[in-house]
């Protein structure tokens, strides 16, 4: 805000004006406005002061100031005439707005809205797509683990499963970007966060990138969702690695910073926690820099990048109530700064890692003897059962199974065996083991039960079976 006499000299300025132009009140008061006006804009001021002196209505106008440090700022002035007690024209009050800042804020607002819409769309697609992928994964898993199929067919099915899994990772990215995942915000201690993350980052970076970090003394905990913050730092790290072509230095620093009232991000002024990631990579050209946060913007070749990394970073950070800044010099490197709000005193502390509960890991780690003479089928069943949490000991025929079971210290809870085997068939094996191990439960597996005299109460599973059918049948042995 300024007070200006009708002849165009400054009468008073407020601290905001000092902040904008760099001139103190003493330096401006008594001096003509024209002295800090860009010469080409002085002519435009003349009719304005003329109108003021005649007491006419004053228009909102835009003009440029030359600041003390030589910078030019574009401002918008709203002016009002002040009269004295005798109703005589006295002086002008001008409200001065920094137009560059206003534009930056407007742009950032529009960008946020655009991202929000895109996020909704991406989220919708990702959600439906995830369901499709779940179906593809489940059927291909069944085929890949089906012991009755040929090796080649199972390899094909495994390929489908692996591809679908990549699709799942991509939709997860999209979901993170679209902010659909609920936030679990808590107080995060920067040192604990970075030490925890180092384990994940180092392997990403490879041996030829020197990674070091520092947490400035007194950096307070920030308020964030741990896994989302990790994703932010991971995405930035991967970009840095790519920019350095696997060779260089990556520096991560955490500290607190004061955010000014007129920041371009529209953040509430105050102290924020900053994570700054500085690489010695190729840098980003100025014409590219303004696009890097756009979704699907990438300079990487097809298949190498989706262009969602930084869009996700920005979406997450905005959602956490912070902002991301980037500075870069081509050939020197790039610095990304993530600003996050500080955690209030009563914010929940960082809890211990919660273990994800996988539906398969519900058994109690029973010890199974798996007897099957076909090595490929044996391997598959072993993998399925072991992944589900069982301890599995394998044997390739009934006699070997019997031998293993009779070893001292071998405690078996169950036996899963094929029927058709040389020397000692599955039925005989189960019968003999049950008499020596009364608590042991047996499951018979066969493609042709009709060829055998199977005792009625003996649980059985027909081939071919799916992974789920196998797991269900084994689980029923212990929890009927
Ligand atoms: N540290 C960096 N140094 C140089 N360029 C960078 C850096 N980080 C990002 N960029 C540029 O910004 C672009 C967009 O990055 P972003 O992470 O959004 O997508 P991407 O890395 O290309 O693909 P994605 O992350 O989805 O696999 C990159 O293609 C690259 O040109
Ligand atoms: Mg990326």
CSV table of C-alpha atoms and ligand atoms in Angstrom, one decimal:
chain,number,residue,atom,x,y,z
A,1,UNK,CA,0.0,0.0,0.0
A,2,UNK,CA,1.2,3.5,-0.7
A,3,UNK,CA,0.0,7.0,0.0
A,4,UNK,CA,0.8,9.4,-2.8
A,5,UNK,CA,0.4,13.1,-3.1
A,6,UNK,CA,-1.6,14.5,-6.0
A,7,UNK,CA,1.7,15.7,-7.5
A,8,UNK,CA,3.0,12.1,-7.6
A,9,UNK,CA,5.4,12.0,-4.7
A,10,UNK,CA,5.3,9.2,-2.1
A,11,UNK,CA,3.9,10.2,1.3
A,12,UNK,CA,4.0,6.8,3.0
A,13,UNK,CA,4.5,3.2,2.1
A,14,UNK,CA,3.8,0.0,4.1
A,15,UNK,CA,6.3,-2.9,4.7
A,16,UNK,CA,4.7,-5.0,1.9
A,17,UNK,CA,5.8,-2.3,-0.5
A,18,UNK,CA,9.3,-2.5,0.9
A,19,UNK,CA,9.3,-6.2,0.5
A,20,UNK,CA,8.1,-5.9,-3.1
A,21,UNK,CA,10.5,-3.2,-4.3
A,22,UNK,CA,13.4,-3.4,-1.9
A,23,UNK,CA,13.2,0.3,-1.0
A,24,UNK,CA,12.7,1.3,2.6
A,25,UNK,CA,10.2,4.0,3.7
A,26,UNK,CA,12.9,6.5,4.2
A,27,UNK,CA,14.2,5.9,0.7
A,28,UNK,CA,10.9,6.6,-1.0
A,29,UNK,CA,9.0,9.1,1.0
A,30,UNK,CA,9.3,12.6,-0.6
A,31,UNK,CA,10.5,11.1,-3.9
A,32,UNK,CA,8.4,11.1,-7.1
A,33,UNK,CA,6.7,7.9,-8.0
A,34,UNK,CA,8.2,8.2,-11.5
A,35,UNK,CA,11.7,7.5,-10.0
A,36,UNK,CA,10.8,3.8,-9.4
A,37,UNK,CA,8.4,3.5,-12.4
A,38,UNK,CA,9.8,1.9,-15.5
A,39,UNK,CA,10.5,4.8,-17.9
A,40,UNK,CA,8.2,3.5,-20.6
A,41,UNK,CA,5.3,3.4,-18.1
A,42,UNK,CA,5.7,7.0,-16.8
A,43,UNK,CA,3.7,8.4,-19.7
A,44,UNK,CA,0.8,6.2,-18.6
A,45,UNK,CA,0.8,7.7,-15.1
A,46,UNK,CA,0.2,11.3,-16.4
A,47,UNK,CA,-3.5,11.1,-17.3
A,48,UNK,CA,-4.0,9.1,-14.1
A,49,UNK,CA,-2.7,11.9,-11.9
A,50,UNK,CA,-4.6,14.4,-14.1
A,51,UNK,CA,-7.9,12.6,-13.4
A,52,UNK,CA,-7.0,12.4,-9.7
A,53,UNK,CA,-6.4,16.1,-9.4
A,54,UNK,CA,-9.8,16.7,-11.1
A,55,UNK,CA,-11.5,14.4,-8.7
A,56,UNK,CA,-12.6,12.0,-11.4
A,57,UNK,CA,-13.3,8.3,-11.0
A,58,UNK,CA,-10.0,6.3,-10.9
A,59,UNK,CA,-9.5,3.2,-13.0
A,60,UNK,CA,-7.6,0.1,-11.8
A,61,UNK,CA,-4.3,0.1,-13.7
A,62,UNK,CA,-1.3,-2.0,-14.2
A,63,UNK,CA,2.2,-0.7,-14.4
A,64,UNK,CA,5.8,-1.8,-13.8
A,65,UNK,CA,8.2,-0.8,-11.0
A,66,UNK,CA,11.9,-1.0,-11.2
A,67,UNK,CA,13.0,-2.5,-7.9
A,68,UNK,CA,16.1,-1.5,-5.9
A,69,UNK,CA,18.0,-4.6,-7.2
A,70,UNK,CA,17.1,-3.8,-10.8
A,71,UNK,CA,14.3,-6.4,-11.1
A,72,UNK,CA,11.1,-5.3,-12.8
A,73,UNK,CA,7.8,-6.2,-11.2
A,74,UNK,CA,4.4,-5.9,-12.7
A,75,UNK,CA,1.8,-4.5,-10.3
A,76,UNK,CA,-1.9,-3.8,-10.3
A,77,UNK,CA,-2.9,-0.6,-8.5
A,78,UNK,CA,-6.4,0.1,-7.1
A,79,UNK,CA,-6.6,3.7,-6.0
A,80,UNK,CA,-8.9,5.9,-4.0
A,81,UNK,CA,-8.9,9.6,-3.4
A,82,UNK,CA,-8.8,10.9,0.2
A,83,UNK,CA,-10.4,14.3,1.0
A,84,UNK,CA,-9.7,16.4,4.1
A,85,UNK,CA,-12.2,17.8,6.5
A,86,UNK,CA,-13.1,20.6,4.1
A,87,UNK,CA,-13.8,18.0,1.5
A,88,UNK,CA,-10.8,19.2,-0.5
A,89,UNK,CA,-8.8,16.6,-2.5
A,90,UNK,CA,-5.9,15.5,-0.3
A,91,UNK,CA,-4.0,12.5,-1.5
A,92,UNK,CA,-4.2,9.0,-3.0
A,93,UNK,CA,-4.3,5.6,-1.4
A,94,UNK,CA,-3.1,2.8,-3.6
A,95,UNK,CA,-3.4,-0.9,-3.0
A,96,UNK,CA,-0.5,-2.5,-4.8
A,97,UNK,CA,-0.7,-6.2,-5.9
A,98,UNK,CA,2.2,-8.2,-7.2
A,99,UNK,CA,0.8,-9.4,-10.5
A,100,UNK,CA,3.5,-12.0,-11.1
A,101,UNK,CA,2.7,-13.5,-7.8
A,102,UNK,CA,-1.1,-13.4,-8.4
A,103,UNK,CA,-0.6,-15.1,-11.8
A,104,UNK,CA,1.6,-17.8,-10.2
A,105,UNK,CA,-1.0,-18.4,-7.6
A,106,UNK,CA,-3.8,-18.5,-10.2
A,107,UNK,CA,-1.8,-20.9,-12.3
A,108,UNK,CA,-1.1,-23.1,-9.4
A,109,UNK,CA,-4.8,-23.1,-8.5
A,110,UNK,CA,-5.8,-24.0,-12.0
A,111,UNK,CA,-3.1,-26.7,-12.2
A,112,UNK,CA,-4.5,-28.1,-8.9
A,113,UNK,CA,-8.0,-28.2,-10.4
A,114,UNK,CA,-6.8,-29.8,-13.6
A,115,UNK,CA,-4.9,-32.5,-11.6
A,116,UNK,CA,-7.9,-33.1,-9.5
A,117,UNK,CA,-10.0,-33.8,-12.5
A,118,UNK,CA,-7.4,-36.0,-14.1
A,119,UNK,CA,-6.9,-37.7,-10.8
A,120,UNK,CA,-10.6,-38.6,-10.6
A,121,UNK,CA,-10.5,-40.0,-14.1
A,122,UNK,CA,-7.3,-41.9,-13.6
A,123,UNK,CA,-8.7,-43.3,-10.3
A,124,UNK,CA,-11.8,-44.5,-11.9
A,125,UNK,CA,-10.0,-46.2,-14.7
A,126,UNK,CA,-7.4,-47.7,-12.3
A,127,UNK,CA,-10.1,-49.1,-10.1
A,128,UNK,CA,-12.0,-50.9,-12.9
A,129,UNK,CA,-8.7,-52.0,-14.5
A,130,UNK,CA,-7.6,-53.4,-11.2
A,131,UNK,CA,-10.6,-55.6,-11.0
A,132,UNK,CA,-9.9,-56.9,-14.5
A,133,UNK,CA,-6.3,-57.6,-13.6
A,134,UNK,CA,-7.3,-59.4,-10.5
A,135,UNK,CA,-9.3,-61.8,-12.6
A,136,UNK,CA,-6.5,-62.3,-15.1
A,137,UNK,CA,-4.0,-62.8,-12.2
A,138,UNK,CA,-6.3,-65.4,-10.5
A,139,UNK,CA,-6.9,-67.4,-13.7
A,140,UNK,CA,-3.3,-67.3,-14.8
A,141,UNK,CA,-2.1,-68.2,-11.3
A,142,UNK,CA,-4.4,-71.2,-11.4
A,143,UNK,CA,-2.9,-72.3,-14.7
A,144,UNK,CA,0.7,-71.6,-13.8
A,145,UNK,CA,0.4,-73.7,-10.7
A,146,UNK,CA,-1.7,-76.5,-12.3
A,147,UNK,CA,0.6,-79.6,-12.0
A,148,UNK,CA,-1.3,-81.4,-14.7
A,149,UNK,CA,-0.4,-78.9,-17.5
A,150,UNK,CA,2.7,-79.2,-19.6
A,151,UNK,CA,5.8,-77.2,-18.6
A,152,UNK,CA,5.5,-75.0,-21.6
A,153,UNK,CA,1.8,-74.1,-21.0
A,154,UNK,CA,2.7,-73.3,-17.4
A,155,UNK,CA,5.5,-71.1,-18.4
A,156,UNK,CA,3.1,-69.2,-20.7
A,157,UNK,CA,0.6,-68.8,-17.9
A,158,UNK,CA,3.4,-67.6,-15.6
A,159,UNK,CA,4.3,-65.0,-18.2
A,160,UNK,CA,0.7,-63.8,-18.3
A,161,UNK,CA,0.7,-63.6,-14.5
A,162,UNK,CA,4.0,-61.6,-14.5
A,163,UNK,CA,2.6,-59.2,-17.1
A,164,UNK,CA,-0.6,-58.7,-15.1
A,165,UNK,CA,1.5,-58.1,-12.0
A,166,UNK,CA,3.3,-55.2,-13.9
A,167,UNK,CA,-0.2,-53.9,-14.8
A,168,UNK,CA,-1.1,-54.0,-11.1
A,169,UNK,CA,2.0,-51.9,-10.3
A,170,UNK,CA,1.0,-49.4,-12.9
A,171,UNK,CA,-2.5,-49.1,-11.6
A,172,UNK,CA,-1.1,-48.7,-8.1
A,173,UNK,CA,0.8,-45.7,-9.5
A,174,UNK,CA,-2.3,-44.3,-11.0
A,175,UNK,CA,-4.2,-44.8,-7.8
A,176,UNK,CA,-1.5,-43.1,-5.8
A,177,UNK,CA,-1.7,-40.2,-8.3
A,178,UNK,CA,-5.4,-40.1,-8.1
A,179,UNK,CA,-5.3,-39.8,-4.3
A,180,UNK,CA,-7.7,-42.6,-3.7
A,181,UNK,CA,-5.7,-44.3,-1.1
A,182,UNK,CA,-6.6,-43.1,2.4
A,183,UNK,CA,-3.9,-41.2,4.2
A,184,UNK,CA,-2.5,-42.3,7.5
A,185,UNK,CA,-0.8,-39.1,8.6
A,186,UNK,CA,1.4,-39.2,11.7
A,187,UNK,CA,4.4,-37.4,13.1
A,188,UNK,CA,7.4,-38.5,11.1
A,189,UNK,CA,10.9,-38.0,12.5
A,190,UNK,CA,13.1,-37.1,9.6
A,191,UNK,CA,16.1,-39.1,10.8
A,192,UNK,CA,14.1,-42.3,11.4
A,193,UNK,CA,12.4,-41.8,8.0
A,194,UNK,CA,15.7,-41.4,6.1
A,195,UNK,CA,17.5,-44.2,7.8
A,196,UNK,CA,14.6,-46.4,7.1
A,197,UNK,CA,14.5,-45.3,3.5
A,198,UNK,CA,18.2,-45.6,2.9
A,199,UNK,CA,17.8,-49.4,2.7
A,200,UNK,CA,15.4,-49.0,-0.1
A,201,UNK,CA,17.2,-46.2,-2.0
A,202,UNK,CA,20.7,-47.6,-2.1
A,203,UNK,CA,19.9,-50.7,-4.2
A,204,UNK,CA,17.9,-48.4,-6.6
A,205,UNK,CA,20.9,-46.2,-7.1
A,206,UNK,CA,23.5,-48.8,-7.8
A,207,UNK,CA,27.2,-48.8,-6.7
A,208,UNK,CA,28.4,-45.9,-8.7
A,209,UNK,CA,26.0,-43.3,-7.2
A,210,UNK,CA,27.3,-41.8,-3.9
A,211,UNK,CA,24.3,-41.3,-1.7
A,212,UNK,CA,24.6,-39.2,1.4
A,213,UNK,CA,22.2,-37.4,3.7
A,214,UNK,CA,22.0,-35.0,6.5
A,215,UNK,CA,19.3,-33.8,8.9
A,216,UNK,CA,19.9,-30.3,10.1
A,217,UNK,CA,19.9,-30.0,13.8
A,218,UNK,CA,16.6,-29.3,15.3
A,219,UNK,CA,14.6,-30.3,12.3
A,220,UNK,CA,11.1,-31.0,13.8
A,221,UNK,CA,8.9,-34.0,12.8
A,222,UNK,CA,6.6,-33.4,9.9
A,223,UNK,CA,3.1,-34.6,9.5
A,224,UNK,CA,2.8,-37.1,6.7
A,225,UNK,CA,1.8,-40.6,5.7
A,226,UNK,CA,5.0,-42.7,5.9
A,227,UNK,CA,4.4,-44.9,2.9
A,228,UNK,CA,3.3,-41.9,0.7
A,229,UNK,CA,6.3,-39.9,1.8
A,230,UNK,CA,8.5,-42.9,0.9
A,231,UNK,CA,6.9,-43.1,-2.5
A,232,UNK,CA,7.6,-39.4,-3.0
A,233,UNK,CA,11.3,-39.8,-2.2
A,234,UNK,CA,11.5,-43.0,-4.2
A,235,UNK,CA,10.1,-41.4,-7.3
A,236,UNK,CA,12.5,-38.5,-7.0
A,237,UNK,CA,15.4,-40.8,-6.4
A,238,UNK,CA,14.6,-42.9,-9.5
A,239,UNK,CA,14.4,-39.8,-11.6
A,240,UNK,CA,17.8,-38.6,-10.2
A,241,UNK,CA,19.4,-42.0,-10.9
A,242,UNK,CA,18.1,-41.8,-14.5
A,243,UNK,CA,19.3,-38.3,-14.9
A,244,UNK,CA,22.8,-39.3,-13.6
A,245,UNK,CA,22.9,-42.3,-15.8
A,246,UNK,CA,23.9,-44.4,-12.8
A,247,UNK,CA,26.9,-42.3,-11.9
A,248,UNK,CA,27.1,-39.3,-9.7
A,249,UNK,CA,26.2,-37.9,-6.3
A,250,UNK,CA,22.8,-37.7,-4.6
A,251,UNK,CA,22.4,-35.5,-1.6
A,252,UNK,CA,19.3,-35.6,0.6
A,253,UNK,CA,18.9,-33.0,3.3
A,254,UNK,CA,16.2,-32.4,5.8
A,255,UNK,CA,15.8,-29.1,7.5
A,256,UNK,CA,13.1,-26.6,8.5
A,257,UNK,CA,12.3,-23.6,6.4
A,258,UNK,CA,10.3,-20.5,6.9
A,259,UNK,CA,7.6,-20.1,4.2
A,260,UNK,CA,6.7,-16.5,3.4
A,261,UNK,CA,3.2,-15.1,3.3
A,262,UNK,CA,3.4,-14.4,-0.5
A,263,UNK,CA,4.7,-17.8,-1.5
A,264,UNK,CA,3.6,-19.0,-5.0
A,265,UNK,CA,2.2,-22.3,-3.6
A,266,UNK,CA,-0.5,-20.6,-1.6
A,267,UNK,CA,0.8,-22.2,1.6
A,268,UNK,CA,-0.1,-20.7,5.0
A,269,UNK,CA,3.0,-18.8,6.0
A,270,UNK,CA,5.1,-20.4,8.8
A,271,UNK,CA,7.7,-23.1,9.4
A,272,UNK,CA,7.7,-26.2,7.2
A,273,UNK,CA,9.9,-29.3,7.1
A,274,UNK,CA,11.9,-29.5,3.9
A,275,UNK,CA,13.3,-32.6,2.2
A,276,UNK,CA,15.8,-31.5,-0.4
A,277,UNK,CA,17.1,-34.0,-3.0
A,278,UNK,CA,20.0,-32.7,-5.0
A,279,UNK,CA,21.5,-34.7,-7.9
A,280,UNK,CA,24.5,-34.2,-10.2
A,281,UNK,CA,22.5,-35.3,-13.3
A,282,UNK,CA,22.0,-33.9,-16.7
A,283,UNK,CA,19.7,-31.1,-15.4
A,284,UNK,CA,16.4,-29.9,-17.0
A,285,UNK,CA,16.2,-27.3,-19.8
A,286,UNK,CA,14.1,-24.3,-18.9
A,287,UNK,CA,11.5,-25.1,-21.6
A,288,UNK,CA,11.1,-28.6,-20.2
A,289,UNK,CA,11.1,-27.5,-16.5
A,290,UNK,CA,7.6,-26.0,-16.7
A,291,UNK,CA,6.1,-29.3,-17.8
A,292,UNK,CA,7.8,-31.8,-15.5
A,293,UNK,CA,4.9,-32.1,-13.1
A,294,UNK,CA,2.3,-32.7,-15.8
A,295,UNK,CA,0.9,-36.2,-15.9
A,296,UNK,CA,2.2,-38.3,-18.7
A,297,UNK,CA,4.9,-35.8,-19.5
A,298,UNK,CA,8.2,-37.7,-20.1
A,299,UNK,CA,11.3,-37.2,-22.0
A,300,UNK,CA,12.2,-40.9,-21.7
A,301,UNK,CA,11.8,-43.2,-24.6
A,302,UNK,CA,8.7,-45.3,-25.0
A,303,UNK,CA,8.5,-48.0,-22.4
A,304,UNK,CA,11.1,-46.4,-20.1
A,305,UNK,CA,8.9,-43.8,-18.4
A,306,UNK,CA,5.1,-43.2,-18.0
A,307,UNK,CA,5.5,-39.6,-17.0
A,308,UNK,CA,3.5,-40.2,-13.9
A,309,UNK,CA,6.4,-40.0,-11.4
A,310,UNK,CA,6.4,-36.3,-10.6
A,311,UNK,CA,2.6,-35.9,-11.1
A,312,UNK,CA,2.3,-38.5,-8.4
A,313,UNK,CA,4.8,-36.7,-6.2
A,314,UNK,CA,3.0,-33.4,-6.6
A,315,UNK,CA,-0.4,-35.0,-6.0
A,316,UNK,CA,0.7,-36.7,-2.8
A,317,UNK,CA,2.6,-33.6,-1.5
A,318,UNK,CA,-0.4,-31.3,-2.1
A,319,UNK,CA,-2.6,-33.8,-0.4
A,320,UNK,CA,-0.3,-33.8,2.6
A,321,UNK,CA,-0.7,-30.0,2.7
A,322,UNK,CA,2.8,-29.2,1.3
A,323,UNK,CA,4.4,-28.2,-2.0
A,324,UNK,CA,7.2,-29.3,-4.3
A,325,UNK,CA,9.8,-26.9,-5.8
A,326,UNK,CA,12.4,-27.6,-8.5
A,327,UNK,CA,15.5,-25.8,-9.5
A,328,UNK,CA,17.8,-27.1,-12.2
A,329,UNK,CA,20.9,-26.1,-14.2
A,330,UNK,CA,21.6,-28.0,-17.4
A,331,UNK,CA,24.8,-30.0,-17.1
A,332,UNK,CA,25.1,-29.4,-13.4
A,333,UNK,CA,22.1,-31.0,-11.7
A,334,UNK,CA,18.7,-30.7,-10.3
A,335,UNK,CA,17.3,-30.0,-6.8
A,336,UNK,CA,13.8,-31.0,-5.8
A,337,UNK,CA,12.5,-29.6,-2.5
A,338,UNK,CA,9.5,-31.1,-0.8
A,339,UNK,CA,7.9,-28.9,1.8
A,340,UNK,CA,5.7,-30.6,4.4
A,341,UNK,CA,3.7,-29.2,7.3
A,342,UNK,CA,5.1,-29.7,10.8
A,343,UNK,CA,3.4,-32.3,13.0
A,344,UNK,CA,1.3,-30.8,15.8
A,345,UNK,CA,2.2,-31.8,19.4
A,346,UNK,CA,-0.7,-34.2,19.6
A,347,UNK,CA,-0.2,-36.0,16.3
A,348,UNK,CA,0.1,-39.7,16.5
A,349,UNK,CA,3.7,-40.9,16.6
A,350,UNK,CA,5.1,-43.2,14.0
A,351,UNK,CA,3.8,-46.7,14.9
A,352,UNK,CA,5.8,-49.9,14.3
A,353,UNK,CA,5.3,-51.3,10.8
A,354,UNK,CA,2.0,-52.9,10.5
A,355,UNK,CA,2.3,-56.3,8.9
A,356,UNK,CA,0.0,-56.7,5.9
A,357,UNK,CA,-2.2,-59.6,6.5
A,358,UNK,CA,-2.1,-61.9,3.4
A,359,UNK,CA,-5.1,-64.1,3.2
A,360,UNK,CA,-2.8,-67.1,2.6
A,361,UNK,CA,-0.7,-66.7,5.7
A,362,UNK,CA,-3.5,-67.8,8.0
A,363,UNK,CA,-2.3,-71.3,8.7
A,364,UNK,CA,-0.1,-72.1,11.6
A,365,UNK,CA,3.0,-73.2,9.8
A,366,UNK,CA,2.1,-77.0,10.0
A,367,UNK,CA,4.8,-79.3,8.8
A,368,UNK,CA,3.9,-81.3,5.7
A,369,UNK,CA,5.5,-84.2,4.0
A,370,UNK,CA,4.9,-83.9,0.3
A,371,UNK,CA,5.3,-87.1,-1.7
A,372,UNK,CA,5.1,-86.9,-5.5
A,373,UNK,CA,7.2,-88.7,-8.1
A,374,UNK,CA,6.9,-86.1,-10.9
A,375,UNK,CA,9.6,-83.6,-10.1
A,376,UNK,CA,7.8,-80.7,-11.9
A,377,UNK,CA,4.5,-81.3,-10.1
A,378,UNK,CA,6.4,-81.8,-6.8
A,379,UNK,CA,8.2,-78.4,-7.2
A,380,UNK,CA,4.9,-76.6,-8.0
A,381,UNK,CA,3.0,-78.0,-5.1
A,382,UNK,CA,6.0,-77.3,-2.8
A,383,UNK,CA,6.1,-73.7,-3.9
A,384,UNK,CA,2.3,-73.2,-3.5
A,385,UNK,CA,2.3,-74.7,0.0
A,386,UNK,CA,5.5,-73.0,1.1
A,387,UNK,CA,4.2,-69.6,-0.1
A,388,UNK,CA,1.1,-70.2,1.9
A,389,UNK,CA,3.2,-70.6,5.1
A,390,UNK,CA,3.5,-74.3,5.5
A,391,UNK,CA,6.8,-76.0,6.3
A,392,UNK,CA,7.3,-78.5,3.5
A,393,UNK,CA,9.6,-81.5,3.4
A,394,UNK,CA,9.5,-83.4,0.0
A,395,UNK,CA,10.0,-87.0,-1.0
A,396,UNK,CA,9.9,-88.5,-4.5
A,397,UNK,CA,8.3,-91.8,-3.6
A,398,UNK,CA,6.4,-93.6,-0.8
A,399,UNK,CA,9.5,-95.4,0.5
A,400,UNK,CA,11.5,-92.2,0.8
A,401,UNK,CA,8.6,-90.5,2.5
A,402,UNK,CA,8.4,-93.3,5.1
A,403,UNK,CA,12.1,-93.1,5.7
A,404,UNK,CA,12.0,-89.3,6.3
A,405,UNK,CA,9.0,-89.7,8.6
A,406,UNK,CA,10.8,-92.3,10.7
A,407,UNK,CA,13.8,-90.1,11.4
A,408,UNK,CA,14.2,-89.0,15.0
A,409,UNK,CA,13.1,-85.4,15.6
A,410,UNK,CA,10.9,-85.2,12.5
A,411,UNK,CA,7.5,-84.0,13.7
A,412,UNK,CA,4.9,-84.2,10.9
A,413,UNK,CA,1.5,-82.7,11.0
A,414,UNK,CA,0.3,-83.9,7.6
A,415,UNK,CA,1.2,-85.8,4.5
A,416,UNK,CA,0.1,-84.9,1.0
A,417,UNK,CA,0.8,-87.8,-1.4
A,418,UNK,CA,0.1,-89.0,-4.9
A,419,UNK,CA,-1.5,-92.4,-5.1
A,420,UNK,CA,0.3,-93.9,-8.0
A,421,UNK,CA,3.9,-94.5,-6.9
A,422,UNK,CA,6.3,-97.4,-7.3
A,423,UNK,CA,7.1,-99.7,-4.3
A,424,UNK,CA,4.7,-98.0,-1.8
A,425,UNK,CA,1.6,-96.3,-3.0
A,426,UNK,CA,0.0,-93.3,-1.4
A,427,UNK,CA,-2.8,-95.2,0.3
A,428,UNK,CA,-0.3,-97.6,2.0
A,429,UNK,CA,1.9,-94.7,2.9
A,430,UNK,CA,-0.9,-92.8,4.7
A,431,UNK,CA,-2.1,-95.9,6.5
A,432,UNK,CA,1.3,-96.7,7.8
A,433,UNK,CA,2.1,-93.2,8.8
A,434,UNK,CA,-1.2,-92.8,10.6
A,435,UNK,CA,-0.5,-95.8,12.8
A,436,UNK,CA,3.0,-94.5,13.8
A,437,UNK,CA,1.9,-90.8,14.1
A,438,UNK,CA,-1.7,-90.8,15.5
A,439,UNK,CA,-2.1,-87.0,15.1
A,440,UNK,CA,-1.0,-87.0,11.5
A,441,UNK,CA,-3.5,-86.1,8.8
A,442,UNK,CA,-3.2,-87.4,5.2
A,443,UNK,CA,-4.4,-86.1,1.8
A,444,UNK,CA,-4.5,-88.3,-1.3
A,445,UNK,CA,-4.0,-86.7,-4.7
A,446,UNK,CA,-4.9,-88.5,-7.9
A,447,UNK,CA,-6.3,-88.2,-11.3
A,448,UNK,CA,-7.9,-91.6,-11.1
A,449,UNK,CA,-9.3,-92.6,-7.7
A,450,UNK,CA,-11.4,-95.2,-9.5
A,451,UNK,CA,-8.4,-97.5,-10.0
A,452,UNK,CA,-7.8,-97.8,-6.3
A,453,UNK,CA,-9.5,-99.0,-3.2
A,454,UNK,CA,-9.5,-95.8,-1.2
A,455,UNK,CA,-10.7,-96.1,2.4
A,456,UNK,CA,-13.8,-94.0,2.7
A,457,UNK,CA,-12.7,-91.4,5.4
A,458,UNK,CA,-9.4,-90.6,3.6
A,459,UNK,CA,-9.5,-87.0,2.4
A,460,UNK,CA,-8.7,-86.7,-1.3
A,461,UNK,CA,-8.1,-84.1,-4.0
A,462,UNK,CA,-8.7,-84.8,-7.7
A,463,UNK,CA,-6.2,-83.7,-10.3
A,464,UNK,CA,-6.2,-81.3,-12.0
A,465,UNK,CA,-6.5,-78.9,-9.2
A,466,UNK,CA,-6.0,-75.2,-8.9
A,467,UNK,CA,-3.7,-73.5,-6.3
A,468,UNK,CA,-6.7,-72.5,-4.3
A,469,UNK,CA,-8.2,-76.0,-4.4
A,470,UNK,CA,-4.9,-77.5,-3.1
A,471,UNK,CA,-4.7,-74.9,-0.3
A,472,UNK,CA,-8.3,-75.4,0.6
A,473,UNK,CA,-7.9,-79.2,0.7
A,474,UNK,CA,-4.8,-79.0,2.9
A,475,UNK,CA,-6.4,-76.4,5.2
A,476,UNK,CA,-9.4,-78.7,5.7
A,477,UNK,CA,-7.1,-81.4,7.1
A,478,UNK,CA,-6.4,-79.2,10.1
A,479,UNK,CA,-9.5,-77.1,10.4
A,480,UNK,CA,-12.3,-79.2,8.9
B,1,LIG,N1,16.3,-35.3,-11.4
B,1,LIG,C1,16.0,-35.0,-12.7
B,1,LIG,N2,17.0,-34.7,-13.5
B,1,LIG,C2,16.7,-34.4,-14.8
B,1,LIG,N3,15.4,-34.5,-15.4
B,1,LIG,C3,14.4,-34.9,-14.6
B,1,LIG,C4,14.6,-35.2,-13.2
B,1,LIG,N4,13.4,-35.5,-12.7
B,1,LIG,C5,12.6,-35.5,-13.7
B,1,LIG,N5,13.1,-35.1,-14.8
B,1,LIG,C6,12.4,-34.9,-16.1
B,1,LIG,O1,11.0,-34.8,-15.9
B,1,LIG,C7,10.4,-35.8,-16.7
B,1,LIG,C8,9.1,-36.2,-15.9
B,1,LIG,O2,9.5,-37.0,-14.8
B,1,LIG,P1,8.5,-38.1,-14.2
B,1,LIG,O3,9.1,-38.7,-13.0
B,1,LIG,O4,7.1,-37.4,-14.0
B,1,LIG,O5,8.3,-39.1,-15.4
B,1,LIG,P2,9.4,-40.1,-15.9
B,1,LIG,O6,10.5,-40.3,-15.0
B,1,LIG,O7,9.7,-39.7,-17.3
B,1,LIG,O8,8.5,-41.5,-16.0
B,1,LIG,P3,8.0,-42.3,-14.7
B,1,LIG,O9,8.5,-41.7,-13.5
B,1,LIG,O10,6.5,-42.3,-14.8
B,1,LIG,O11,8.6,-43.7,-14.9
B,1,LIG,C9,11.4,-36.8,-17.0
B,1,LIG,O12,11.1,-37.6,-18.1
B,1,LIG,C10,12.7,-36.0,-17.1
B,1,LIG,O13,12.8,-35.4,-18.3
B,2,LIG,MG1,10.1,-40.7,-12.9
